[in-house]
Amino acid sequence: MPAEFGVEGYFFRYESHFVYWRRLPNGDIGISTILHERMHQMDRFKKEFL
């Protein structure tokens, strides 16, 4: 996750996808979004979550 979102998060790439996730307060893993590499554009991500 970009620092400007103010959320501690992570991502990994699986084949042609980016998976963004973060650890929830109860310890579970929460998936924020899964994007195909063609959709991996920061401006688009910002529009959806800000």
CSV table of N, CA and C in Angstrom, one decimal:
chain,number,residue,atom,x,y,z
A,1,MET,N,0.8,-1.2,0.0
A,1,MET,CA,0.0,0.0,0.0
A,1,MET,C,0.9,1.2,0.0
A,2,PRO,N,0.5,2.2,-0.8
A,2,PRO,CA,1.3,3.5,-0.7
A,2,PRO,C,1.2,4.2,0.6
A,3,ALA,N,2.3,4.8,1.0
A,3,ALA,CA,2.3,5.5,2.3
A,3,ALA,C,1.2,6.5,2.4
A,4,GLU,N,0.9,7.2,1.3
A,4,GLU,CA,0.0,8.3,1.3
A,4,GLU,C,-1.4,7.8,1.8
A,5,PHE,N,-1.8,6.5,1.7
A,5,PHE,CA,-3.0,6.1,2.2
A,5,PHE,C,-3.1,6.0,3.7
A,6,GLY,N,-1.9,6.0,4.4
A,6,GLY,CA,-1.9,6.0,5.8
A,6,GLY,C,-2.3,4.6,6.4
A,7,VAL,N,-2.2,3.6,5.6
A,7,VAL,CA,-2.5,2.2,6.0
A,7,VAL,C,-1.3,1.3,5.8
A,8,GLU,N,-0.9,0.6,6.8
A,8,GLU,CA,0.2,-0.3,6.6
A,8,GLU,C,-0.3,-1.6,5.9
A,9,GLY,N,0.2,-1.8,4.7
A,9,GLY,CA,-0.2,-2.9,3.9
A,9,GLY,C,0.9,-3.4,3.0
A,10,TYR,N,0.6,-4.5,2.3
A,10,TYR,CA,1.6,-5.2,1.5
A,10,TYR,C,1.0,-5.6,0.2
A,11,PHE,N,1.9,-6.0,-0.7
A,11,PHE,CA,1.4,-6.6,-1.9
A,11,PHE,C,2.3,-7.7,-2.4
A,12,PHE,N,1.8,-8.6,-3.2
A,12,PHE,CA,2.7,-9.5,-3.9
A,12,PHE,C,2.1,-9.8,-5.3
A,13,ARG,N,3.0,-10.3,-6.1
A,13,ARG,CA,2.5,-10.5,-7.5
A,13,ARG,C,2.4,-12.0,-7.7
A,14,TYR,N,1.3,-12.4,-8.3
A,14,TYR,CA,1.1,-13.8,-8.6
A,14,TYR,C,0.7,-13.9,-10.1
A,15,GLU,N,1.6,-14.5,-10.9
A,15,GLU,CA,1.5,-14.5,-12.3
A,15,GLU,C,1.2,-13.1,-12.8
A,16,SER,N,0.1,-12.8,-13.4
A,16,SER,CA,-0.2,-11.5,-14.0
A,16,SER,C,-1.0,-10.6,-13.1
A,17,HIS,N,-1.1,-10.9,-11.8
A,17,HIS,CA,-1.9,-10.1,-10.8
A,17,HIS,C,-1.1,-9.6,-9.7
A,18,PHE,N,-1.6,-8.5,-9.1
A,18,PHE,CA,-1.1,-7.9,-7.9
A,18,PHE,C,-2.1,-8.0,-6.8
A,19,VAL,N,-1.8,-8.6,-5.7
A,19,VAL,CA,-2.7,-8.8,-4.6
A,19,VAL,C,-2.2,-7.9,-3.5
A,20,TYR,N,-3.1,-7.0,-3.1
A,20,TYR,CA,-2.8,-6.0,-2.0
A,20,TYR,C,-3.6,-6.5,-0.7
A,21,TRP,N,-2.8,-6.6,0.4
A,21,TRP,CA,-3.4,-7.1,1.6
A,21,TRP,C,-2.8,-6.4,2.8
A,22,ARG,N,-3.5,-6.5,4.0
A,22,ARG,CA,-3.0,-6.0,5.2
A,22,ARG,C,-3.5,-6.9,6.4
A,23,ARG,N,-2.8,-6.8,7.5
A,23,ARG,CA,-3.2,-7.6,8.6
A,23,ARG,C,-4.2,-6.8,9.4
A,24,LEU,N,-5.4,-7.4,9.7
A,24,LEU,CA,-6.5,-6.8,10.4
A,24,LEU,C,-6.2,-6.8,11.9
A,25,PRO,N,-6.9,-6.0,12.7
A,25,PRO,CA,-6.6,-5.9,14.2
A,25,PRO,C,-6.8,-7.2,14.9
A,26,ASN,N,-7.6,-8.1,14.4
A,26,ASN,CA,-7.8,-9.4,15.1
A,26,ASN,C,-6.7,-10.5,14.6
A,27,GLY,N,-5.8,-10.0,13.7
A,27,GLY,CA,-4.7,-10.9,13.3
A,27,GLY,C,-5.0,-11.6,11.9
A,28,ASP,N,-6.2,-11.5,11.5
A,28,ASP,CA,-6.5,-12.1,10.1
A,28,ASP,C,-5.9,-11.3,9.0
A,29,ILE,N,-5.8,-11.9,7.9
A,29,ILE,CA,-5.3,-11.2,6.7
A,29,ILE,C,-6.5,-10.7,5.9
A,30,GLY,N,-6.5,-9.4,5.5
A,30,GLY,CA,-7.6,-8.8,4.8
A,30,GLY,C,-7.1,-8.5,3.4
A,31,ILE,N,-7.8,-9.0,2.3
A,31,ILE,CA,-7.4,-8.7,1.0
A,31,ILE,C,-8.1,-7.3,0.6
A,32,SER,N,-7.2,-6.4,0.2
A,32,SER,CA,-7.8,-5.1,-0.2
A,32,SER,C,-8.3,-5.1,-1.6
A,33,THR,N,-7.5,-5.6,-2.5
A,33,THR,CA,-7.8,-5.7,-3.9
A,33,THR,C,-6.9,-6.6,-4.6
A,34,ILE,N,-7.4,-7.1,-5.8
A,34,ILE,CA,-6.6,-7.9,-6.7
A,34,ILE,C,-6.7,-7.3,-8.0
A,35,LEU,N,-5.6,-6.9,-8.6
A,35,LEU,CA,-5.6,-6.2,-9.9
A,35,LEU,C,-4.8,-7.0,-10.9
A,36,HIS,N,-5.3,-7.0,-12.1
A,36,HIS,CA,-4.5,-7.6,-13.2
A,36,HIS,C,-3.4,-6.6,-13.5
A,37,GLU,N,-2.3,-7.0,-14.1
A,37,GLU,CA,-1.2,-6.1,-14.3
A,37,GLU,C,-1.5,-4.9,-15.2
A,38,ARG,N,-2.5,-5.1,-16.1
A,38,ARG,CA,-2.9,-3.9,-16.9
A,38,ARG,C,-3.7,-2.9,-16.1
A,39,MET,N,-4.3,-3.3,-15.0
A,39,MET,CA,-5.1,-2.4,-14.1
A,39,MET,C,-4.2,-1.8,-13.0
A,40,HIS,N,-3.0,-2.2,-12.9
A,40,HIS,CA,-2.1,-1.8,-11.8
A,40,HIS,C,-1.6,-0.3,-12.1
A,41,GLN,N,-2.5,0.6,-11.9
A,41,GLN,CA,-2.2,2.0,-12.1
A,41,GLN,C,-2.6,2.8,-10.8
A,42,MET,N,-1.6,3.5,-10.3
A,42,MET,CA,-1.8,4.1,-9.0
A,42,MET,C,-3.0,5.1,-9.0
A,43,ASP,N,-3.2,5.9,-10.1
A,43,ASP,CA,-4.3,6.8,-10.2
A,43,ASP,C,-5.6,6.1,-10.0
A,44,ARG,N,-5.8,5.0,-10.7
A,44,ARG,CA,-7.0,4.2,-10.6
A,44,ARG,C,-7.2,3.7,-9.2
A,45,PHE,N,-6.2,3.2,-8.5
A,45,PHE,CA,-6.3,2.7,-7.2
A,45,PHE,C,-6.7,3.9,-6.2
A,46,LYS,N,-6.1,5.1,-6.4
A,46,LYS,CA,-6.5,6.2,-5.5
A,46,LYS,C,-7.9,6.6,-5.7
A,47,LYS,N,-8.5,6.6,-6.9
A,47,LYS,CA,-9.8,7.0,-7.1
A,47,LYS,C,-10.8,6.0,-6.4
A,48,GLU,N,-10.5,4.7,-6.4
A,48,GLU,CA,-11.3,3.8,-5.7
A,48,GLU,C,-11.3,3.8,-4.2
A,49,PHE,N,-10.2,4.3,-3.6
A,49,PHE,CA,-10.1,4.2,-2.2
A,49,PHE,C,-9.9,5.5,-1.4
A,50,LEU,N,-9.9,6.6,-2.1
A,50,LEU,CA,-9.8,7.9,-1.5
A,50,LEU,C,-11.0,8.7,-1.7
